[in-house]
Amino acid sequence: MYGMVNKAVEDMVVTHHGEAVWEQIKAMAGVDVDVFMSNENYTDDITYKLVDAASEVLKMPTEQILVGFGEHWVLHTGAEGYGGLMKAAGKTLPEFMRNLPDFHSRVTLIFPKLQPPHFECTDITERSLKLHYYSHRKGLAPFVVGLMQGLGKNFNTPAVARQVADKEQGGDHDVFEVAWNPKPA
Ligand code: HEM
C-alpha cells in the first residue's frame, strides 16, 4: 500500500501515545523504515505487521486498532490532507455513501498504482443501506466499520455499521448494514 497508509498509522499512534511508543511498535514489527514516503509503494506486509505490533504493544485487539484507524483515516488523513476530495464526494452522509463506489477512482488520479477496494450500495433507504465491500486483502472489515463511524462523525450524523456477511466464512465479499438517524429537513 502507499506510504500514506503507514504514515497515517504512525500519526494515529503518535497522537495518542507519543513517539516512544511508536518506535517500540516499529521495533516489535521489525520494520526498519525511518520515514514513510506518502507516494511510494510499500508491501502490504509492512502495514499488517505494524497493526499487529500496535495491538501487542498497546494491549488492544487488532480489530479495535483497525476500527480506530478507520475513524482516524476519515477524520484526520482524509479531512485534513484531502479535504477537497472528501467535500466533492458529498455534503451529507447519505450522499457521500451513494458516491463511495466511485470515490477511489478520483484517488487513483493522485496515486496511479492504487489497488483500491471496490464498494457497492444496495437496499438504500432514508436511514440505512447495505454496503458491499470487495477487496483482495484480508482482515480489513473492522477498518471499514471504523471508516463508517468516522464518516458519521464527519457529517455530524452518527452512524453504525454492522457486518452481516463475512468473506472469511465463504462468499467473495463482506457486507455491512450501515444505519444513521435521518436529519430533519
Ligand atoms: C481522500 C480520502 C482518501 C484517500 C486519499 C484514500 C486513499 C487510499 C489509499 C492510498 C489506500 C491504500 C491502497 C493502496 O495503496 O493500494 C486506500 C485503501 C482503502 N481505502 Fe481509501 N482513501 C480515502 C478515503 C476512503 C474512504 C472515505 C473510504 C471508505 C469509507 C476508504 C476505504 C478504503 C479501504 C477499505 C481501503 C483498504 C484497501 C482494501 O480494502 O483493499 N477510503 N485508500
mmCIF file of C-alpha atoms and ligand atoms in Angstrom:
data_model
loop_
_atom_site.group_PDB
_atom_site.id
_atom_site.type_symbol
_atom_site.label_atom_id
_atom_site.label_comp_id
_atom_site.label_asym_id
_atom_site.label_seq_id
_atom_site.Cartn_x
_atom_site.Cartn_y
_atom_site.Cartn_z
ATOM 1 C CA MET A 1 0.000 0.000 0.000
ATOM 2 C CA TYR A 2 1.077 3.572 -0.491
ATOM 3 C CA GLY A 3 3.233 5.002 2.293
ATOM 4 C CA MET A 4 0.466 7.401 3.270
ATOM 5 C CA VAL A 5 -1.298 4.457 4.923
ATOM 6 C CA ASN A 6 1.685 3.632 7.162
ATOM 7 C CA LYS A 7 2.182 7.326 7.832
ATOM 8 C CA ALA A 8 -1.435 7.540 8.978
ATOM 9 C CA VAL A 9 -0.927 4.587 11.354
ATOM 10 C CA GLU A 10 2.123 6.417 12.709
ATOM 11 C CA ASP A 11 0.184 9.657 13.080
ATOM 12 C CA MET A 12 -2.623 7.926 14.987
ATOM 13 C CA VAL A 13 -0.219 6.194 17.384
ATOM 14 C CA VAL A 14 1.973 9.259 17.962
ATOM 15 C CA THR A 15 -1.079 11.495 18.585
ATOM 16 C CA HIS A 16 -2.499 9.200 21.259
ATOM 17 C CA HIS A 17 0.589 7.511 22.722
ATOM 18 C CA GLY A 18 3.677 9.522 21.758
ATOM 19 C CA GLU A 19 6.864 8.955 19.719
ATOM 20 C CA ALA A 20 8.476 6.465 22.097
ATOM 21 C CA VAL A 21 5.550 4.031 21.795
ATOM 22 C CA TRP A 22 5.673 4.324 18.003
ATOM 23 C CA GLU A 23 9.380 3.458 17.985
ATOM 24 C CA GLN A 24 8.596 0.458 20.194
ATOM 25 C CA ILE A 25 5.880 -0.673 17.755
ATOM 26 C CA LYS A 26 8.192 -0.349 14.739
ATOM 27 C CA ALA A 27 10.897 -2.320 16.540
ATOM 28 C CA MET A 28 8.472 -5.082 17.502
ATOM 29 C CA ALA A 29 7.171 -5.198 13.907
ATOM 30 C CA GLY A 30 10.751 -5.489 12.633
ATOM 31 C CA VAL A 31 10.098 -2.527 10.338
ATOM 32 C CA ASP A 32 13.275 -0.593 9.723
ATOM 33 C CA VAL A 33 11.923 2.477 7.894
ATOM 34 C CA ASP A 34 12.728 5.914 9.327
ATOM 35 C CA VAL A 35 10.294 7.975 7.289
ATOM 36 C CA PHE A 36 7.448 6.590 5.167
ATOM 37 C CA MET A 37 7.095 8.383 1.834
ATOM 38 C CA SER A 38 3.412 9.032 1.033
ATOM 39 C CA ASN A 39 3.796 8.469 -2.707
ATOM 40 C CA GLU A 40 5.913 5.354 -2.532
ATOM 41 C CA ASN A 41 4.525 1.842 -2.602
ATOM 42 C CA TYR A 42 5.332 -0.497 0.303
ATOM 43 C CA THR A 43 4.361 -4.153 0.594
ATOM 44 C CA ASP A 44 1.070 -4.743 2.430
ATOM 45 C CA ASP A 45 3.033 -6.933 4.786
ATOM 46 C CA ILE A 46 4.552 -3.831 6.447
ATOM 47 C CA THR A 47 1.134 -2.361 7.259
ATOM 48 C CA TYR A 48 -0.159 -5.658 8.693
ATOM 49 C CA LYS A 49 2.989 -6.061 10.814
ATOM 50 C CA LEU A 50 2.631 -2.525 12.189
ATOM 51 C CA VAL A 51 -1.025 -3.111 13.104
ATOM 52 C CA ASP A 52 -0.208 -6.452 14.763
ATOM 53 C CA ALA A 53 2.660 -4.912 16.737
ATOM 54 C CA ALA A 54 0.440 -1.978 17.766
ATOM 55 C CA SER A 55 -2.074 -4.496 19.061
ATOM 56 C CA GLU A 56 0.615 -6.191 21.125
ATOM 57 C CA VAL A 57 2.284 -3.056 22.496
ATOM 58 C CA LEU A 58 -0.989 -1.248 23.264
ATOM 59 C CA LYS A 59 -2.640 -4.438 24.552
ATOM 60 C CA MET A 60 -5.678 -3.914 22.367
ATOM 61 C CA PRO A 61 -7.236 -6.437 19.967
ATOM 62 C CA THR A 62 -6.231 -5.930 16.318
ATOM 63 C CA GLU A 63 -9.890 -5.327 15.446
ATOM 64 C CA GLN A 64 -10.021 -2.402 17.865
ATOM 65 C CA ILE A 65 -6.858 -0.891 16.359
ATOM 66 C CA LEU A 66 -8.384 -1.178 12.883
ATOM 67 C CA VAL A 67 -11.703 0.402 13.937
ATOM 68 C CA GLY A 68 -9.756 3.302 15.489
ATOM 69 C CA PHE A 69 -7.643 3.559 12.360
ATOM 70 C CA GLY A 70 -10.771 3.780 10.166
ATOM 71 C CA GLU A 71 -12.033 6.741 12.184
ATOM 72 C CA HIS A 72 -8.610 8.376 12.120
ATOM 73 C CA TRP A 73 -8.389 7.879 8.344
ATOM 74 C CA VAL A 74 -11.610 9.786 7.683
ATOM 75 C CA LEU A 75 -11.343 12.457 10.371
ATOM 76 C CA HIS A 76 -7.634 13.255 10.057
ATOM 77 C CA THR A 77 -5.964 11.728 6.979
ATOM 78 C CA GLY A 78 -8.957 12.391 4.693
ATOM 79 C CA ALA A 79 -10.411 15.568 6.149
ATOM 80 C CA GLU A 80 -7.063 17.291 6.809
ATOM 81 C CA GLY A 81 -4.952 16.026 3.903
ATOM 82 C CA TYR A 82 -7.554 15.544 1.179
ATOM 83 C CA GLY A 83 -10.385 17.875 2.238
ATOM 84 C CA GLY A 84 -11.207 18.842 -1.348
ATOM 85 C CA LEU A 85 -11.709 15.227 -2.391
ATOM 86 C CA MET A 86 -13.822 14.492 0.680
ATOM 87 C CA LYS A 87 -16.013 17.578 0.175
ATOM 88 C CA ALA A 88 -16.524 16.872 -3.527
ATOM 89 C CA ALA A 89 -17.934 13.435 -2.704
ATOM 90 C CA GLY A 90 -20.962 14.722 -0.809
ATOM 91 C CA LYS A 91 -22.430 17.231 1.614
ATOM 92 C CA THR A 92 -24.318 14.691 3.701
ATOM 93 C CA LEU A 93 -23.605 11.162 4.867
ATOM 94 C CA PRO A 94 -26.197 9.518 2.578
ATOM 95 C CA GLU A 95 -24.901 11.462 -0.419
ATOM 96 C CA PHE A 96 -21.295 10.539 0.390
ATOM 97 C CA MET A 97 -22.259 6.885 0.788
ATOM 98 C CA ARG A 98 -24.018 6.814 -2.575
ATOM 99 C CA ASN A 99 -20.870 8.253 -4.176
ATOM 100 C CA LEU A 100 -18.497 5.912 -2.339
ATOM 101 C CA PRO A 101 -18.338 3.328 -5.176
ATOM 102 C CA ASP A 102 -16.664 5.978 -7.385
ATOM 103 C CA PHE A 103 -14.538 7.589 -4.681
ATOM 104 C CA HIS A 104 -11.233 5.811 -5.236
ATOM 105 C CA SER A 105 -11.297 6.374 -8.993
ATOM 106 C CA ARG A 106 -10.538 10.011 -8.123
ATOM 107 C CA VAL A 107 -7.895 8.931 -5.634
ATOM 108 C CA THR A 108 -6.279 6.926 -8.476
ATOM 109 C CA LEU A 109 -5.582 10.221 -10.250
ATOM 110 C CA ILE A 110 -3.222 11.116 -7.376
ATOM 111 C CA PHE A 111 -1.949 7.584 -6.693
ATOM 112 C CA PRO A 112 -1.826 5.776 -10.066
ATOM 113 C CA LYS A 113 -0.709 2.425 -8.649
ATOM 114 C CA LEU A 114 -3.553 2.305 -6.132
ATOM 115 C CA GLN A 115 -5.146 -1.091 -5.556
ATOM 116 C CA PRO A 116 -8.375 0.276 -4.161
ATOM 117 C CA PRO A 117 -11.260 -1.559 -2.559
ATOM 118 C CA HIS A 118 -14.492 -1.827 -4.503
ATOM 119 C CA PHE A 119 -17.805 -0.763 -2.931
ATOM 120 C CA GLU A 120 -21.452 -1.172 -3.891
ATOM 121 C CA CYS A 121 -24.556 0.195 -2.159
ATOM 122 C CA THR A 122 -27.859 -1.687 -2.198
ATOM 123 C CA ASP A 123 -31.132 -1.654 -0.207
ATOM 124 C CA ILE A 124 -30.920 2.138 0.123
ATOM 125 C CA THR A 125 -33.480 3.752 2.456
ATOM 126 C CA GLU A 126 -33.628 7.154 4.122
ATOM 127 C CA ARG A 127 -31.785 5.860 7.163
ATOM 128 C CA SER A 128 -29.764 2.842 6.071
ATOM 129 C CA LEU A 129 -28.155 0.907 3.269
ATOM 130 C CA LYS A 130 -26.195 -2.238 2.639
ATOM 131 C CA LEU A 131 -22.550 -1.646 1.823
ATOM 132 C CA HIS A 132 -20.825 -4.382 -0.183
ATOM 133 C CA TYR A 133 -17.048 -4.335 0.240
ATOM 134 C CA TYR A 134 -14.777 -6.204 -2.173
ATOM 135 C CA SER A 135 -11.028 -6.370 -1.640
ATOM 136 C CA HIS A 136 -8.187 -8.722 -2.497
ATOM 137 C CA ARG A 137 -6.854 -8.002 1.005
ATOM 138 C CA LYS A 138 -7.715 -9.927 4.152
ATOM 139 C CA GLY A 139 -8.895 -8.902 7.576
ATOM 140 C CA LEU A 140 -9.836 -5.283 6.924
ATOM 141 C CA ALA A 141 -13.577 -5.488 7.769
ATOM 142 C CA PRO A 142 -13.066 -3.725 11.162
ATOM 143 C CA PHE A 143 -11.311 -0.917 9.274
ATOM 144 C CA VAL A 144 -14.499 -0.444 7.224
ATOM 145 C CA VAL A 145 -16.585 -0.337 10.433
ATOM 146 C CA GLY A 146 -14.298 2.452 11.705
ATOM 147 C CA LEU A 147 -14.497 4.293 8.377
ATOM 148 C CA MET A 148 -18.300 4.333 8.637
ATOM 149 C CA GLN A 149 -18.162 5.616 12.238
ATOM 150 C CA GLY A 150 -15.679 8.277 11.134
ATOM 151 C CA LEU A 151 -17.927 9.378 8.276
ATOM 152 C CA GLY A 152 -20.859 9.591 10.695
ATOM 153 C CA LYS A 153 -18.816 11.931 12.896
ATOM 154 C CA ASN A 154 -17.545 13.884 9.909
ATOM 155 C CA PHE A 155 -21.106 14.637 8.798
ATOM 156 C CA ASN A 156 -22.454 15.005 12.315
ATOM 157 C CA THR A 157 -24.818 12.132 11.559
ATOM 158 C CA PRO A 158 -23.827 9.313 13.934
ATOM 159 C CA ALA A 159 -23.695 6.042 12.015
ATOM 160 C CA VAL A 160 -23.300 2.409 12.984
ATOM 161 C CA ALA A 161 -22.068 -0.384 10.738
ATOM 162 C CA ARG A 162 -22.909 -3.997 11.476
ATOM 163 C CA GLN A 163 -21.258 -6.743 9.473
ATOM 164 C CA VAL A 164 -23.905 -9.075 8.066
ATOM 165 C CA ALA A 165 -21.764 -11.208 5.718
ATOM 166 C CA ASP A 166 -18.119 -12.169 6.135
ATOM 167 C CA LYS A 167 -15.968 -13.333 3.227
ATOM 168 C CA GLU A 168 -13.823 -15.280 5.678
ATOM 169 C CA GLN A 169 -16.851 -17.533 6.136
ATOM 170 C CA GLY A 170 -17.289 -18.114 2.402
ATOM 171 C CA GLY A 171 -18.560 -15.784 -0.306
ATOM 172 C CA ASP A 172 -16.466 -13.302 -2.209
ATOM 173 C CA HIS A 173 -17.055 -10.135 -0.215
ATOM 174 C CA ASP A 174 -18.129 -8.570 3.087
ATOM 175 C CA VAL A 175 -21.492 -6.869 3.612
ATOM 176 C CA PHE A 176 -22.322 -4.226 6.231
ATOM 177 C CA GLU A 177 -25.625 -2.758 7.231
ATOM 178 C CA VAL A 178 -24.965 0.939 7.753
ATOM 179 C CA ALA A 179 -27.643 2.882 9.665
ATOM 180 C CA TRP A 180 -27.969 6.508 10.757
ATOM 181 C CA ASN A 181 -30.629 8.877 12.047
ATOM 182 C CA PRO A 182 -32.047 10.954 9.199
ATOM 183 C CA LYS A 183 -31.637 14.685 9.786
ATOM 184 C CA PRO A 184 -34.821 16.743 9.947
ATOM 185 C CA ALA A 185 -35.383 18.555 6.615
HETATM 186 C C1 HEM B 1 -9.456 11.390 0.477
HETATM 187 C C2 HEM B 1 -9.503 10.341 1.226
HETATM 188 C C3 HEM B 1 -8.910 9.008 0.841
HETATM 189 C C4 HEM B 1 -7.712 8.698 0.256
HETATM 190 C C5 HEM B 1 -6.629 9.659 -0.187
HETATM 191 C C6 HEM B 1 -7.656 7.244 0.162
HETATM 192 C C7 HEM B 1 -6.577 6.528 -0.306
HETATM 193 C C8 HEM B 1 -6.359 5.191 -0.097
HETATM 194 C C9 HEM B 1 -5.092 4.503 -0.226
HETATM 195 C C10 HEM B 1 -3.773 5.156 -0.656
HETATM 196 C C11 HEM B 1 -5.292 3.209 0.104
HETATM 197 C C12 HEM B 1 -4.268 2.068 0.108
HETATM 198 C C13 HEM B 1 -4.397 1.185 -1.099
HETATM 199 C C14 HEM B 1 -3.133 1.129 -1.933
HETATM 200 O O1 HEM B 1 -2.182 1.889 -1.669
HETATM 201 O O2 HEM B 1 -3.090 0.323 -2.896
HETATM 202 C C15 HEM B 1 -6.674 3.082 0.459
HETATM 203 C C16 HEM B 1 -7.239 1.910 0.890
HETATM 204 C C17 HEM B 1 -8.531 1.804 1.367
HETATM 205 N N1 HEM B 1 -9.493 2.783 1.373
HETATM 206 FE FE1 HEM B 1 -9.223 4.702 0.839
HETATM 207 N N2 HEM B 1 -8.815 6.696 0.646
HETATM 208 C C18 HEM B 1 -9.597 7.733 1.077
HETATM 209 C C19 HEM B 1 -10.849 7.646 1.638
HETATM 210 C C20 HEM B 1 -11.525 6.474 1.856
HETATM 211 C C21 HEM B 1 -12.885 6.378 2.326
HETATM 212 C C22 HEM B 1 -13.798 7.581 2.624
HETATM 213 C C23 HEM B 1 -13.165 5.050 2.424
HETATM 214 C C24 HEM B 1 -14.427 4.364 2.844
HETATM 215 C C25 HEM B 1 -15.354 4.922 3.542
HETATM 216 C C26 HEM B 1 -11.968 4.305 2.065
HETATM 217 C C27 HEM B 1 -11.824 2.931 2.112
HETATM 218 C C28 HEM B 1 -10.634 2.261 1.924
HETATM 219 C C29 HEM B 1 -10.394 0.855 2.263
HETATM 220 C C30 HEM B 1 -11.410 -0.101 2.895
HETATM 221 C C31 HEM B 1 -9.070 0.578 1.927
HETATM 222 C C32 HEM B 1 -8.301 -0.730 2.171
HETATM 223 C C33 HEM B 1 -7.849 -1.385 0.910
HETATM 224 C C34 HEM B 1 -8.568 -2.665 0.608
HETATM 225 O O3 HEM B 1 -9.661 -2.900 1.167
HETATM 226 O O4 HEM B 1 -8.086 -3.447 -0.229
HETATM 227 N N3 HEM B 1 -11.002 5.211 1.699
HETATM 228 N N4 HEM B 1 -7.310 4.289 0.307
#
